[in-house]
CSV table of C-alpha atoms and ligand atoms in Angstrom, one decimal:
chain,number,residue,atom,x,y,z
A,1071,UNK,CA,5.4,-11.1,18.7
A,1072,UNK,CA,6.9,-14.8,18.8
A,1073,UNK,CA,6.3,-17.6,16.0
A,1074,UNK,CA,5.0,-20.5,17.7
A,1075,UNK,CA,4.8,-22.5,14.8
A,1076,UNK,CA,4.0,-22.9,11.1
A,1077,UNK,CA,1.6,-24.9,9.8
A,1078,UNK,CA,2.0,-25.9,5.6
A,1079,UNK,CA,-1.3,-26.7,3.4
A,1080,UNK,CA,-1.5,-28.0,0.3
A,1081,UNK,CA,-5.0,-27.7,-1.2
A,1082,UNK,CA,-6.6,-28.7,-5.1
A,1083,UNK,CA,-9.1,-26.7,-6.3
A,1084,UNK,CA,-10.2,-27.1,-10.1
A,1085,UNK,CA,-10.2,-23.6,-12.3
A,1086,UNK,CA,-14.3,-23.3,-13.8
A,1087,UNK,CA,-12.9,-23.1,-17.4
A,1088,UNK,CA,-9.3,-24.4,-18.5
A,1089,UNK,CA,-6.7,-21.4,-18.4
A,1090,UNK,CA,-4.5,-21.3,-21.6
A,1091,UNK,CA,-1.7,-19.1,-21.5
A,1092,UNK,CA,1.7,-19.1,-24.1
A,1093,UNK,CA,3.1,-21.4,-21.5
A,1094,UNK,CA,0.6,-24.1,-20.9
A,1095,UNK,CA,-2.6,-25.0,-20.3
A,1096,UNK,CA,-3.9,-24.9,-16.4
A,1097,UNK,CA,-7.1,-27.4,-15.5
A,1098,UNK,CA,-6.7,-27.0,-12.1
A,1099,UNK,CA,-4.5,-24.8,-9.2
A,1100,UNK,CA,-2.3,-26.7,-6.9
A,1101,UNK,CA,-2.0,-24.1,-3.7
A,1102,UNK,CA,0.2,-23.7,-1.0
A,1103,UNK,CA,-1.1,-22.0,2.0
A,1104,UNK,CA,0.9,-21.3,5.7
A,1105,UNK,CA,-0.4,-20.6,8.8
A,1106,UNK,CA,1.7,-18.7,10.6
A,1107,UNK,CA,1.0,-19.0,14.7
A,1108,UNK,CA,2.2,-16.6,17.1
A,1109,UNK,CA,2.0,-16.2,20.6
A,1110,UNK,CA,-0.3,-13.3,19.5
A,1111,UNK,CA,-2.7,-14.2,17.0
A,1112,UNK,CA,-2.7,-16.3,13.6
A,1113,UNK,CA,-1.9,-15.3,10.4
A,1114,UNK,CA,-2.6,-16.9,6.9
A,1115,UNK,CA,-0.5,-16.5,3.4
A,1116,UNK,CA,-0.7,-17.3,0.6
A,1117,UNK,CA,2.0,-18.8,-2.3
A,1118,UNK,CA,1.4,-18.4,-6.1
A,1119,UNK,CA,3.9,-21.1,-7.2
A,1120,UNK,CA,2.8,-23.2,-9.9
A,1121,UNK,CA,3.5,-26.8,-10.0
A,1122,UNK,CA,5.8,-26.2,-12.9
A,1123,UNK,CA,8.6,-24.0,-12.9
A,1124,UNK,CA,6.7,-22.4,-16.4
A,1125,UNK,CA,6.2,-19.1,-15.6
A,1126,UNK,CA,9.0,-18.3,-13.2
A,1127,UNK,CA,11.4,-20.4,-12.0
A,1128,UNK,CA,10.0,-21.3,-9.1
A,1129,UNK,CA,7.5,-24.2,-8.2
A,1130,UNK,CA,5.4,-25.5,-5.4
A,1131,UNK,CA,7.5,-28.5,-4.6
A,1132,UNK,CA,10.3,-26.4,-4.2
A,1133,UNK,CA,8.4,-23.7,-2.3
A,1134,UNK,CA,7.6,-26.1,0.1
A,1135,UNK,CA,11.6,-27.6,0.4
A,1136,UNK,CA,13.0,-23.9,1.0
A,1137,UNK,CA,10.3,-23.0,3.2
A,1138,UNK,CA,10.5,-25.6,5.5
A,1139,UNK,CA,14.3,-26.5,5.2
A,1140,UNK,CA,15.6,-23.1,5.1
A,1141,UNK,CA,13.2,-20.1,5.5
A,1142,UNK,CA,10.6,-20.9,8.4
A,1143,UNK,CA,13.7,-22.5,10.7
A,1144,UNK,CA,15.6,-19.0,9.9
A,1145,UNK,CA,12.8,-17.4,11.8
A,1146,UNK,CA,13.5,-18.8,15.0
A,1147,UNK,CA,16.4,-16.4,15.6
A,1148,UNK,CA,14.7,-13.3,15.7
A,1149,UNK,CA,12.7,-12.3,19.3
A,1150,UNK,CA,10.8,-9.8,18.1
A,1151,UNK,CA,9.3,-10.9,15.1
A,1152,UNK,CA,6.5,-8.4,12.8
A,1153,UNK,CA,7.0,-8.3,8.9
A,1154,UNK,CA,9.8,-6.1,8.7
A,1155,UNK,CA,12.1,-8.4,10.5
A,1156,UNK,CA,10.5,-11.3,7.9
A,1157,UNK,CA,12.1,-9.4,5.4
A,1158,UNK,CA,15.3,-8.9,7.1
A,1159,UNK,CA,15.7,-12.3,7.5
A,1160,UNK,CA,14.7,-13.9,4.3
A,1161,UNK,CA,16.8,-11.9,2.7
A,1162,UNK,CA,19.6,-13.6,3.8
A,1163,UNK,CA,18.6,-16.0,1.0
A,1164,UNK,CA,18.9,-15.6,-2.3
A,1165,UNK,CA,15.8,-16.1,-5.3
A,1166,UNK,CA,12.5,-18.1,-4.2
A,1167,UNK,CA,10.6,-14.8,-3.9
A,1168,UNK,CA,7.3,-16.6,-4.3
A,1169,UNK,CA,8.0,-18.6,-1.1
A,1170,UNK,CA,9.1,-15.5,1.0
A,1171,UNK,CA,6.2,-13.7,-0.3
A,1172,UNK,CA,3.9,-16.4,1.1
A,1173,UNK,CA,6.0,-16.2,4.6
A,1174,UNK,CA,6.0,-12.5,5.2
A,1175,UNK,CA,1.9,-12.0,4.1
A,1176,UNK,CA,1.4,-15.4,6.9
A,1177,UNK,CA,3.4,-13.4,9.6
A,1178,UNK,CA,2.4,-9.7,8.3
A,1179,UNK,CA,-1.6,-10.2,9.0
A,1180,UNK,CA,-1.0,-12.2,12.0
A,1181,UNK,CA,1.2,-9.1,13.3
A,1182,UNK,CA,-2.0,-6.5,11.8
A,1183,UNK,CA,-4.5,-8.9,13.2
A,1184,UNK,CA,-3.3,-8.7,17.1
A,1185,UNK,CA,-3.0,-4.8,16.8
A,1186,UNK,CA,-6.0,-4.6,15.1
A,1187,UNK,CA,-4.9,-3.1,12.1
A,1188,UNK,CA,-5.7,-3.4,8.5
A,1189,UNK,CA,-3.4,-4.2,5.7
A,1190,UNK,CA,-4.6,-1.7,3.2
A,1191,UNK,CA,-4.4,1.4,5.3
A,1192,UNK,CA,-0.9,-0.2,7.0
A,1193,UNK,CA,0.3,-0.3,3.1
A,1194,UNK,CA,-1.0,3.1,2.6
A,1195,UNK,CA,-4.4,2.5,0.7
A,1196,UNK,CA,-6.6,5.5,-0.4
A,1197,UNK,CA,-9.5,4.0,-2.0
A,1198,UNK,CA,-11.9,1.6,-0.2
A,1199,UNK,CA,-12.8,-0.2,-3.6
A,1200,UNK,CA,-10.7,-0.8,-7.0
A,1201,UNK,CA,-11.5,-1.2,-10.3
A,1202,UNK,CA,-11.2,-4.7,-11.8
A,1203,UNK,CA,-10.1,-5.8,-15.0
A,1204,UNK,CA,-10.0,-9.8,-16.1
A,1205,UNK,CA,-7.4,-11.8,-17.7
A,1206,UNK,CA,-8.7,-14.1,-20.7
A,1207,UNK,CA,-7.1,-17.1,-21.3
A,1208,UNK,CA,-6.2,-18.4,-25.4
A,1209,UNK,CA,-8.9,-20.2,-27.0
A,1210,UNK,CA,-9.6,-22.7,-29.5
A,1211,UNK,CA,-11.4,-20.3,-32.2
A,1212,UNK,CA,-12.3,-16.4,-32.1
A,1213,UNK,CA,-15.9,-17.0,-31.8
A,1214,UNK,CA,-15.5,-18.6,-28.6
A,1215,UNK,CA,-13.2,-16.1,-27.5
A,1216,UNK,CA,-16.2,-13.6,-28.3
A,1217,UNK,CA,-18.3,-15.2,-26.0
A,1218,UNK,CA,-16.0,-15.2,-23.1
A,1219,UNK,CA,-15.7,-11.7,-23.8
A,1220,UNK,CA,-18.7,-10.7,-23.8
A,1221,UNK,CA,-19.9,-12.8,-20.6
A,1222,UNK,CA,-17.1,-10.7,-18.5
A,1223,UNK,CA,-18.3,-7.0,-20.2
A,1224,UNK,CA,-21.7,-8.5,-18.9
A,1225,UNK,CA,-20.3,-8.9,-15.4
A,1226,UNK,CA,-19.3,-5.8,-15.3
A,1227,UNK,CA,-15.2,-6.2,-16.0
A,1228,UNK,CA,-13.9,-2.2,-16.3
A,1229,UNK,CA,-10.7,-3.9,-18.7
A,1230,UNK,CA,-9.9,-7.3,-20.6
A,1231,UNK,CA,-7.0,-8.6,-20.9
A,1232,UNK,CA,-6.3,-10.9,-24.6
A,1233,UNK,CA,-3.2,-13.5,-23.4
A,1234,UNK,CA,-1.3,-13.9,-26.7
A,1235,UNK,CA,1.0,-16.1,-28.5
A,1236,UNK,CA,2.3,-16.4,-32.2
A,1237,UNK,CA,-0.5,-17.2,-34.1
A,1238,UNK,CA,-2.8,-15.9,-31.4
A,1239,UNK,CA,-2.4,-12.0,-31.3
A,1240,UNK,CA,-3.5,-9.6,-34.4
A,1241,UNK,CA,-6.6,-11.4,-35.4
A,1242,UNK,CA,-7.9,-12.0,-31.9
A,1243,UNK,CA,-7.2,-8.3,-30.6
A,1244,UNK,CA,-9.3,-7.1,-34.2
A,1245,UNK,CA,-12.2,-9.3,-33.6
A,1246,UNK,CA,-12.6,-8.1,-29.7
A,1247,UNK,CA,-12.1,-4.4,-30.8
A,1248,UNK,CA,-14.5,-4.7,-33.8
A,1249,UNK,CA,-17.4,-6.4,-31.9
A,1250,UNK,CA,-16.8,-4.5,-28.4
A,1251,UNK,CA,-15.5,-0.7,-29.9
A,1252,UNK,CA,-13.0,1.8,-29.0
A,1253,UNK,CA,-14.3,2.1,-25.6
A,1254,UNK,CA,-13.6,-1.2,-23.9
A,1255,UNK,CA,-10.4,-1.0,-22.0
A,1256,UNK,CA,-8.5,-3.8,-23.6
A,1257,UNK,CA,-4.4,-4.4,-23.5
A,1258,UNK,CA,-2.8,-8.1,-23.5
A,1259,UNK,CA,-0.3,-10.6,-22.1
A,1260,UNK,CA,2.4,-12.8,-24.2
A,1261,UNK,CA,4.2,-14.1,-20.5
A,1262,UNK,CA,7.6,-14.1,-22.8
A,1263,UNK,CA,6.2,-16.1,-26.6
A,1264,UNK,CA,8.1,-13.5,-28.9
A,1265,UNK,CA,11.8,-12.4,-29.6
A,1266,UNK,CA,13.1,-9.1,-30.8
A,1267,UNK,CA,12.6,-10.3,-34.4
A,1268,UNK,CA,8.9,-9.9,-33.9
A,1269,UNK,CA,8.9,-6.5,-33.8
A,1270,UNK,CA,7.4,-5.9,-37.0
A,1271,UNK,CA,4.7,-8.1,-36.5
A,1272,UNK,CA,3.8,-6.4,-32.9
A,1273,UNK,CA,3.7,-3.1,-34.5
A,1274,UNK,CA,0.5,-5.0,-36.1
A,1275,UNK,CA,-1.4,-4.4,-32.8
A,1276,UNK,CA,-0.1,-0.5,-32.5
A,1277,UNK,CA,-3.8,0.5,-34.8
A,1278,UNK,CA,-5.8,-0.9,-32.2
A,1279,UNK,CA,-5.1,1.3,-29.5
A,1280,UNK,CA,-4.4,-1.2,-26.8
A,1281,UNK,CA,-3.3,0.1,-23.0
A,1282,UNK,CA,-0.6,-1.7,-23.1
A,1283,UNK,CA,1.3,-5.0,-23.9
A,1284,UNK,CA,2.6,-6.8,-21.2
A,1285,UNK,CA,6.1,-8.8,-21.1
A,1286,UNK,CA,6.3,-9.6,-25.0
A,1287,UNK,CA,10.4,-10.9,-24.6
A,1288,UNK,CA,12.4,-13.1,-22.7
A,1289,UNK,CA,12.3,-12.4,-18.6
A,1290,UNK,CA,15.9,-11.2,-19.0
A,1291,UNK,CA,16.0,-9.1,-22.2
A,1292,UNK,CA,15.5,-5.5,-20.7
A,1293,UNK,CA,17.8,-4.2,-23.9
A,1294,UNK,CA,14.9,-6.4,-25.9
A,1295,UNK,CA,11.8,-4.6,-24.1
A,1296,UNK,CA,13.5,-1.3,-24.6
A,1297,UNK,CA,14.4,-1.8,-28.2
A,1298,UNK,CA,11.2,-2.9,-28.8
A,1299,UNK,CA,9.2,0.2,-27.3
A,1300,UNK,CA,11.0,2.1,-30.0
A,1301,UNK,CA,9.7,-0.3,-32.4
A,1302,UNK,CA,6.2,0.3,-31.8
A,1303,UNK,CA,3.2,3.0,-30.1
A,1304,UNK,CA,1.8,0.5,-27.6
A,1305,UNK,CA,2.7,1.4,-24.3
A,1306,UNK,CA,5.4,-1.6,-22.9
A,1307,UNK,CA,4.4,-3.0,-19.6
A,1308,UNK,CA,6.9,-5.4,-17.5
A,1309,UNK,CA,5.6,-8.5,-15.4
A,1310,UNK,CA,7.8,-11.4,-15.5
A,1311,UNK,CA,11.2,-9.2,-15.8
A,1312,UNK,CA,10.0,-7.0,-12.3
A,1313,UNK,CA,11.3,-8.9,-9.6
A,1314,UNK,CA,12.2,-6.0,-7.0
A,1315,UNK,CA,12.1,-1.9,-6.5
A,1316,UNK,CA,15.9,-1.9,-8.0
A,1317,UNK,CA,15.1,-3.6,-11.3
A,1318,UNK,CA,12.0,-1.9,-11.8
A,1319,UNK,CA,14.4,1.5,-11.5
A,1320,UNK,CA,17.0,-0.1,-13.7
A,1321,UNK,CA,13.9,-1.3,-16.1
A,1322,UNK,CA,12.4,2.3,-16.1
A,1323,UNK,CA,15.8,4.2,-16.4
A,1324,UNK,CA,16.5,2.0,-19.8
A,1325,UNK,CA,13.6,2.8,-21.3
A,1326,UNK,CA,12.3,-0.5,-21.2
A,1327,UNK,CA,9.0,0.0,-19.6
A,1328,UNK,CA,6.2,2.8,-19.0
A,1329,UNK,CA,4.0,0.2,-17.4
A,1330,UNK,CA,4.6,-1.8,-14.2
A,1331,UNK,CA,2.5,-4.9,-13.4
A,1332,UNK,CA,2.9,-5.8,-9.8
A,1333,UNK,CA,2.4,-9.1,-8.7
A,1334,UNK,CA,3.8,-9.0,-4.6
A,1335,UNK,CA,4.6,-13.0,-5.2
A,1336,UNK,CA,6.6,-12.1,-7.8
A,1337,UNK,CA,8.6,-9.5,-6.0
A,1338,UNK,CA,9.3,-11.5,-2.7
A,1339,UNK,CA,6.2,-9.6,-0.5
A,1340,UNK,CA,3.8,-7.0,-0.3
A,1341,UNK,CA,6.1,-4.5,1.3
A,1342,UNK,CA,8.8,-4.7,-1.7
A,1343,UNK,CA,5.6,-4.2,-4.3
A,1344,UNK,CA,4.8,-1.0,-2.3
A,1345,UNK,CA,8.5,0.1,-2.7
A,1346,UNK,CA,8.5,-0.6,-6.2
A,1347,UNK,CA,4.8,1.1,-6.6
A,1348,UNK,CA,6.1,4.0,-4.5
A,1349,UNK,CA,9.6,4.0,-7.4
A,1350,UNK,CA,7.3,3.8,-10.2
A,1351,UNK,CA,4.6,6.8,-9.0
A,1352,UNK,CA,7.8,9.1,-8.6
A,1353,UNK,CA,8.7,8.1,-12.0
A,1354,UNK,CA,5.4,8.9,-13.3
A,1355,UNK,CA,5.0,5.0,-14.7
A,1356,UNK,CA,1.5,3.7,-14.1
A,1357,UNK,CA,0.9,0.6,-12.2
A,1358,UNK,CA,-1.7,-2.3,-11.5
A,1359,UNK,CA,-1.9,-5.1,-9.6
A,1360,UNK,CA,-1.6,-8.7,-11.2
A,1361,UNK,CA,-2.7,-12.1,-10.2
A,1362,UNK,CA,-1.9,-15.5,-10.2
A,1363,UNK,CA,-5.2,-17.0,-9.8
A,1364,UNK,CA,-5.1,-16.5,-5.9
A,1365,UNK,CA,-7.9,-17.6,-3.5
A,1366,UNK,CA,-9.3,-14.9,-0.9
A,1367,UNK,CA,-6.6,-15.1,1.0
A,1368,UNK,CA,-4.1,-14.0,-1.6
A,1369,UNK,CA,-7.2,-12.1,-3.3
A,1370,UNK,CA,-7.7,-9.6,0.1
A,1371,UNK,CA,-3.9,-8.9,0.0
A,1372,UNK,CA,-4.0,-7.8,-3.7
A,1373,UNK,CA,-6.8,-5.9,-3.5
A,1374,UNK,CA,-5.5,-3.5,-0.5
A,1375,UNK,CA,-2.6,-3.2,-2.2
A,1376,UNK,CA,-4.4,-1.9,-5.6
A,1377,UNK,CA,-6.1,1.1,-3.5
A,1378,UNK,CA,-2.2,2.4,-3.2
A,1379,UNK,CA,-2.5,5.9,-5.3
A,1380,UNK,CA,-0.1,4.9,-8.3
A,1381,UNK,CA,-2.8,1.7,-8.8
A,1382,UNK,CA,-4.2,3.8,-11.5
A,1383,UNK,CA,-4.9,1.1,-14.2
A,1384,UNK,CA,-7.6,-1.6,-13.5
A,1385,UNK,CA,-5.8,-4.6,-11.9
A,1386,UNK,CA,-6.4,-8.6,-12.5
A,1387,UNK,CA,-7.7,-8.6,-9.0
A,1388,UNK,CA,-10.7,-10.4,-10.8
A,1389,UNK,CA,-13.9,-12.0,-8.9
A,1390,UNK,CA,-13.5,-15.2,-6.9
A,1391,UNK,CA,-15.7,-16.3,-10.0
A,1392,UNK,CA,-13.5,-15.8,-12.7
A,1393,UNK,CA,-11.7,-18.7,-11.3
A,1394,UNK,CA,-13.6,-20.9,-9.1
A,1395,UNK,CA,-17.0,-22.2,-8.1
A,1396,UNK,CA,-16.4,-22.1,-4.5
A,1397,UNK,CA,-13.9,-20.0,-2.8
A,1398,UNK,CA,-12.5,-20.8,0.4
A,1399,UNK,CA,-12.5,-17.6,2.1
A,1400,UNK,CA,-15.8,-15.7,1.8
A,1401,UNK,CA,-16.4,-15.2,-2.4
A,1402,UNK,CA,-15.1,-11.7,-3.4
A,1403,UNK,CA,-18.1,-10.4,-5.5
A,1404,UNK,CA,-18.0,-7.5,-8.2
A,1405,UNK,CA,-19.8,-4.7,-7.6
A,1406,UNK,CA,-20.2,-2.2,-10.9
A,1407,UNK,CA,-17.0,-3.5,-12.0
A,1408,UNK,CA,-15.3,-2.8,-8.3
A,1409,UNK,CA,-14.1,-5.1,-5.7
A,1410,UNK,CA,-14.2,-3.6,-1.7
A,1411,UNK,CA,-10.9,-3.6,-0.4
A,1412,UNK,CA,-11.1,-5.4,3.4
A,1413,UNK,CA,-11.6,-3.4,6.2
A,1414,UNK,CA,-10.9,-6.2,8.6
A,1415,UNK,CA,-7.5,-6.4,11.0
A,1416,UNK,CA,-5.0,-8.3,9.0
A,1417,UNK,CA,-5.9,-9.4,5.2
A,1418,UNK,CA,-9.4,-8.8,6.6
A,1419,UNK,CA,-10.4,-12.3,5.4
A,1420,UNK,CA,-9.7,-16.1,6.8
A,1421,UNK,CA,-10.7,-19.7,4.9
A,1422,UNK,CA,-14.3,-21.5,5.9
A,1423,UNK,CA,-12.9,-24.2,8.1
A,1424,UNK,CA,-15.0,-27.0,7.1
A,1425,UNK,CA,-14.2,-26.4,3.2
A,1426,UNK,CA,-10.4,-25.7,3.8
A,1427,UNK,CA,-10.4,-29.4,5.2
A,1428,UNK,CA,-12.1,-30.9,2.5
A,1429,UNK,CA,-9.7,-29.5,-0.1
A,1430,UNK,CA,-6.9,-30.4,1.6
A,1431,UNK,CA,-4.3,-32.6,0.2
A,1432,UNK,CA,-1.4,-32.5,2.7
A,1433,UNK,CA,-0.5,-30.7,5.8
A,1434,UNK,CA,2.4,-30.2,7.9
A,1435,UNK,CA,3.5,-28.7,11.3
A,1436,UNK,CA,6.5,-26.9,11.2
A,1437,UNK,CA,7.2,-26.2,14.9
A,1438,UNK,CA,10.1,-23.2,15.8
B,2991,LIG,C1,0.1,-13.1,-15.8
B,2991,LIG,N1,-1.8,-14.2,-14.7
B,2991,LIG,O1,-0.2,-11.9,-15.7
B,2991,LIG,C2,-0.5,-14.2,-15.1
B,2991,LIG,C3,0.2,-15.5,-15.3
B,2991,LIG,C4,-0.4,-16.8,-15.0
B,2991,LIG,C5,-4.1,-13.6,-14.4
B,2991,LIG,O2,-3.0,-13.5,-16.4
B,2991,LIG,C6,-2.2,-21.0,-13.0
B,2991,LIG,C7,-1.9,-20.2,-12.0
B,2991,LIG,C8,-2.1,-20.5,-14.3
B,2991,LIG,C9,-1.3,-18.9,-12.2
B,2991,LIG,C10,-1.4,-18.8,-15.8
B,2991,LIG,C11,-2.9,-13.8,-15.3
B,2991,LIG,C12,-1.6,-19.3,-14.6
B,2991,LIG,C13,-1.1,-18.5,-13.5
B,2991,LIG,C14,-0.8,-17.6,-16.0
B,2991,LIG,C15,-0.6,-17.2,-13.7
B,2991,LIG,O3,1.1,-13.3,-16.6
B,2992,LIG,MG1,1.6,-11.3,-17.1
């Protein structure tokens, strides 16, 4: 397969609700897509950048700088290019994972498209559905957050997720766990807000029988995380700090984890989150697949990676929904709390033409 050409696509799409996290408040998603042309069929990725380098350190501005100054012209070299050799390549680069990520899914299902093939059962998928959790943002007061709650459970949502921050964490988690009982699968998310010298007020949430909690410390602090699992009975779970199949061995070997989130974006592509699902299930460490808000496009991808066998936790592979009124691939729909993984060559999924375009904000053509 030869790359003809990349094309670059910046859309705006507005979130239904405001998304608070510890690290900001999110109105609306700023997304990068590529096209990735070959001389055998088109591909389309995805990038999960935010415009602020707020929870990782990368950014869509600067996606779009090392993409099209450093890692699309790289491509040229190679003569036989598939998603392997993307990864081959890129990795003569150091960091911006997000932005390789986003190159290798373009090139990957525009390789699985022209053989026909599907990502899910390329990745190694055994189920045909998965089980969906949702991620639920901060709020202004714990009634409201009640009724969020509640509205999901009624959707049909197998898991919630409670995004925490100091003075957003012990009361919120008692109020969802006294209205909604010991059955709801419930766990939560503090993208880095505490330090080490929390412990004592984490060990607060240890009665309430949460899943997990999910990246409490500083990206870095490894020694923190596994300090702090000592500290306290709720299972630790890594995000931010996971950014490759080597760290999430170094994380696991130090105790530091018993959890994995996998966000492929994170972790520079969807064949480096298999290798570090594929780590973790011979480690016997659970995993589930995160999400950064993704349209279909990045939505399809997630969800045939969560049918992988170690995907054994519901993932954030939420509804289209749960973030917007109007998708621009085809809406992924719950079903009893289940979304179908895509059977389709490639992702399985494309955007609507007509909507794509009037989303748009700026295009390029990056030729090879
Ligand atoms: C997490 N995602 O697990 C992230 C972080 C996150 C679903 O909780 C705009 C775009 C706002 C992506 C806020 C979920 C975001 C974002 C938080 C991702 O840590
Ligand atoms: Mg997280």
């Amino acid at each position: 397969m030869k790359l003809t050409g990349i094309e670059l696509r910046r859309i705006g799409l507005p979130l239904v609700s405001p998304f608070r996290t510890s690290f900001g408040t999110q109105t609306q998603r700023d997304i990068l897509l590529i096209r990735a042309v070959t001389d055998a069929a088109e591909g389309w990725g995805e990038c999960v950048t935010l415009v602020d380098p707020a929870y990782s350190e990368e950014y869509v501005d600067g996606a779009v700088d090392v993409l099209t100054r450093f890692l699309i012209p790289a491509l040229a070299s190679a003569d036989q290019l598939d998603g392997a050799a993307v990864q081959t390549i890129l990795g003569g680069f150091k960091g911006h994972r997000m932005a390789k990520a986003a190159l290798e899914m373009a090139v990957l299902d525009a390789e699985l498209t022209s053989l026909g093939r599907p990502l899910a059962r390329e990745l190694g998928a055994v189920h045909d559905r998965v089980p969906c959790g949702v991620s639920v943002g901060i709020m202004d007061s714990v009634p409201q957050l009640l009724d969020a709650v509640q509205g999901y459970v009624e959707e049909g949502y197998l898991r919630v997720k409670l995004k925490i921050e100091p003075g957003w964490d012990i009361e919120p988690v008692r109020a969802v766990r006294e209205r909604f009982g010991e059955q709801l699968l419930l766990q939560v998310d503090a993208n880095t807000a505490y330090t080490l010298a929390d412990a004592r007020h984490l060990a607060k949430l240890d009665p309430f029988d949460l899943l997990l909690i999910e990246q409490p410390l500083d990206e870095d602090d490894i020694l923190g995380h596994a300090r702090l699992a000592q500290l306290m009975t709720t299972p630790m779970c890594l995000d931010e700090s996971i950014t490759s199949a080597r760290s999430a061995a170094a994380a696991i070997s130090f105790g530091a984890c018993s959890v994995v989130n996998i966000k492929p974006g994170r972790v520079g592509g969807y064949l480096e989150a298999r290798r570090i699902h594929d780590v973790c299930l011979a480690h016997g460490v659970a995993v589930w697949c995160g999400g950064m808000l993704e349209t279909g496009i990045g939505r399809a991808a997630n969800v045939a990676l969560a049918a992988l066998p170690g995907f054994t936790l519901p993932g954030d592979t939420s509804g289209s929904n749960r973030y917007y009124h109007q998708d621009i691939t085809e809406p992924f729909v719950l079903d009893d709390g289940h979304l179908a993984v895509p059977t389709g060559a490639g992702i399985g999924v494309a955007p609507r033409p007509e909507y794509l375009n009037e989303v748009t904000t700026w295009s390029q053509w990056v030729p090879l």
